[in-house]
Protein backbone atom coordinates (compact mmCIF):
# COMPACT_ATOMS: atom_id res chain seq x y z
CA MET A 1 25.98 -4.69 -6.53
CA PHE A 2 25.54 -4.57 -10.33
CA LEU A 3 23.58 -7.83 -10.37
CA LYS A 4 21.19 -6.54 -7.70
CA ARG A 5 20.78 -3.23 -9.55
CA ASN A 6 19.98 -5.12 -12.73
CA VAL A 7 17.21 -7.07 -10.97
CA HIS A 8 15.66 -3.87 -9.60
CA LEU A 9 15.97 -2.13 -12.96
CA LYS A 10 14.17 -5.04 -14.65
CA LYS A 11 11.41 -4.83 -12.02
CA GLY A 12 11.00 -1.11 -12.70
CA GLU A 13 11.07 -1.54 -16.47
CA ALA A 14 8.40 -4.28 -16.23
CA GLU A 15 6.12 -1.98 -14.21
CA LYS A 16 6.71 0.85 -16.67
CA ALA A 17 5.81 -1.40 -19.62
CA GLU A 18 2.65 -2.61 -17.90
CA PHE A 19 1.64 0.96 -17.09
CA LEU A 20 2.23 2.15 -20.65
CA ARG A 21 0.15 -0.74 -22.05
CA TRP A 22 -2.67 0.17 -19.67
CA LEU A 23 -2.42 3.88 -20.53
CA LYS A 24 -2.53 3.28 -24.29
CA LYS A 25 -5.55 1.00 -23.89
CA MET A 26 -7.53 3.10 -21.41
CA ARG A 27 -6.57 6.57 -22.59
CA PRO A 28 -5.66 6.42 -26.29
CA ASP A 29 -6.29 10.18 -26.48
CA VAL A 30 -3.50 11.01 -24.02
CA MET A 31 0.02 11.69 -25.26
CA VAL A 32 2.25 9.09 -23.64
CA PRO A 33 5.08 10.73 -21.68
CA LYS A 34 8.68 9.55 -21.76
CA ILE A 35 9.30 7.65 -18.52
CA SER A 36 12.80 6.76 -17.36
CA VAL A 37 13.43 4.18 -14.66
CA VAL A 38 16.25 5.00 -12.25
CA VAL A 39 17.57 2.68 -9.52
CA TRP A 40 19.38 4.19 -6.53
CA GLU A 41 21.12 1.67 -4.30
CA ASP A 42 24.59 3.04 -3.59
CA PRO A 43 24.33 4.76 -0.18
CA ARG A 44 27.13 7.16 -1.13
CA VAL A 45 25.09 8.60 -4.01
CA LYS A 46 22.29 10.96 -3.05
CA PRO A 47 19.31 10.96 -5.42
CA LYS A 48 18.80 14.17 -7.36
CA LEU A 49 15.76 14.98 -9.46
CA PRO A 50 16.82 16.49 -12.79
CA ASN A 51 15.55 20.00 -13.56
CA GLY A 52 12.24 20.09 -15.40
CA MET A 53 11.21 16.65 -14.17
CA ARG A 54 8.86 15.03 -11.67
CA ALA A 55 8.91 11.52 -10.25
CA VAL A 56 7.00 8.63 -8.83
CA TYR A 57 9.49 7.27 -6.30
CA SER A 58 9.62 4.09 -4.27
CA PHE A 59 11.75 2.83 -1.38
CA HIS A 60 12.38 -0.92 -0.91
CA SER A 61 14.12 -2.97 1.76
CA ALA A 62 14.57 -6.72 2.18
CA GLY A 63 12.40 -7.42 -0.86
CA ARG A 64 9.47 -5.31 0.38
CA ALA A 65 8.24 -1.93 -0.80
CA LEU A 66 8.24 0.54 2.06
CA LYS A 67 6.81 3.68 0.46
CA VAL A 68 5.57 4.92 -2.92
CA GLY A 69 4.88 8.56 -3.63
CA ILE A 70 5.00 11.48 -6.03
CA ALA A 71 7.46 14.35 -6.20
CA GLY A 72 5.84 16.98 -8.41
CA GLY A 73 5.12 20.68 -8.40
CA PRO A 74 7.14 23.49 -6.86
CA ASN A 75 8.61 21.34 -4.05
CA ALA A 76 9.42 18.34 -6.26
CA SER A 77 13.19 18.53 -5.86
CA ALA A 78 13.07 18.79 -2.06
CA ARG A 79 10.54 15.95 -1.82
CA TYR A 80 12.60 13.75 -4.10
CA ASN A 81 16.12 14.64 -3.00
CA TYR A 82 16.04 14.75 0.79
CA GLN A 83 12.71 15.07 2.64
CA HIS A 84 12.22 11.33 3.11
CA TYR A 85 15.59 10.99 4.85
CA ARG A 86 14.66 13.23 7.79
CA CYS A 87 11.91 13.27 10.36
CA ASP A 88 9.34 16.02 9.93
CA PRO A 89 6.14 16.00 11.97
CA GLN A 90 4.49 18.24 9.35
CA SER A 91 4.72 15.78 6.46
CA SER A 92 4.58 12.12 5.56
CA THR A 93 8.16 10.90 5.23
CA LEU A 94 9.78 7.49 5.20
CA ALA A 95 11.98 8.62 8.11
CA ASN A 96 8.91 9.32 10.26
CA ASP A 97 7.46 5.89 9.50
CA VAL A 98 10.69 3.99 10.10
CA VAL A 99 11.43 5.71 13.43
CA LYS A 100 7.91 4.84 14.67
CA THR A 101 8.39 1.14 13.93
CA MET A 102 12.06 0.54 14.74
CA PRO A 103 12.94 1.38 18.35
CA ASP A 104 16.71 1.49 17.73
CA LEU A 105 16.31 4.32 15.21
CA ASN A 106 15.82 8.00 15.96
CA PRO A 107 15.81 11.30 14.03
CA GLU A 108 19.61 11.49 14.25
CA ASN A 109 20.42 8.08 12.72
CA VAL A 110 17.44 7.30 10.49
CA ALA A 111 18.89 8.94 7.35
CA ASP A 112 21.95 6.70 7.50
CA TRP A 113 19.73 3.65 8.01
CA ILE A 114 17.60 4.56 4.98
CA ARG A 115 20.67 5.10 2.77
CA GLU A 116 22.31 1.85 3.92
CA ASN A 117 19.23 -0.42 3.92
CA THR A 118 16.97 0.69 1.11
CA ILE A 119 17.06 0.91 -2.64
CA ARG A 120 14.90 3.21 -4.70
CA ILE A 121 13.16 2.39 -7.94
CA ASP A 122 12.06 5.74 -9.37
CA PHE A 123 10.09 6.70 -12.46
CA ILE A 124 11.17 10.07 -13.89
CA LEU A 125 8.72 11.99 -16.07
CA PRO A 126 8.66 15.47 -17.63
CA ALA A 127 7.36 18.12 -15.22
CA ASP A 128 4.47 18.90 -17.58
CA THR A 129 3.12 15.35 -17.42
CA PRO A 130 -0.55 15.67 -16.40
CA ASP A 131 -1.29 14.87 -12.76
CA GLU A 132 -3.77 12.19 -13.82
CA ILE A 133 -0.94 10.24 -15.48
CA THR A 134 1.42 10.56 -12.53
CA ASP A 135 -1.38 9.67 -10.11
CA ALA A 136 -2.31 6.59 -12.16
CA LEU A 137 1.29 5.35 -12.14
CA GLU A 138 1.50 5.87 -8.37
CA ARG A 139 -1.79 3.96 -7.88
CA GLN A 140 -0.53 1.06 -10.02
CA LEU A 141 2.66 0.77 -7.99
CA ILE A 142 0.81 0.99 -4.67
CA HIS A 143 -1.59 -1.71 -5.83
CA LYS A 144 1.17 -4.02 -7.13
CA TRP A 145 3.82 -3.46 -4.45
CA ASP A 146 1.58 -2.92 -1.38
CA PRO A 147 4.05 -0.69 0.48
CA LYS A 148 4.40 -1.13 4.22
CA PHE A 149 4.07 2.61 4.85
CA GLU A 150 1.59 4.38 2.69
CA GLY A 151 -0.38 7.49 3.47
CA ARG A 152 -2.32 7.89 0.23
CA ARG A 153 -4.16 4.70 -0.63
CA ARG A 154 -6.59 5.46 -3.44
């Protein structure tokens, strides 16, 4: 598992470095935020967004990005920690997308499937990072990784 985690961490760190180069070139007037890359792949460990932070998160399975999104604002912790693991007709979640495309999955077993079959590469930023920075990082990842399920193509 460590070797796989190392590969995903390197992938995340490479994307972070590319984004920071772009940001410094295109927006030299903007203060560059501290961005940490976190890889979640152990199904027994539930992701938790640290207090005072926001995230650009991504889910991957079988070498393919499934979803990229932002957890920011007052509901950041809920969005980051658990919303994508359950079906909710009122929001765009990975669980909704997976259940629609995999007939053997349903709202009762999709969370286990996500935990067992996906890894997350997440980018953690301070909560006061301007939306334009977080949005730009999300757009870069969507463009580079072309996620299978994506509701906000920009």
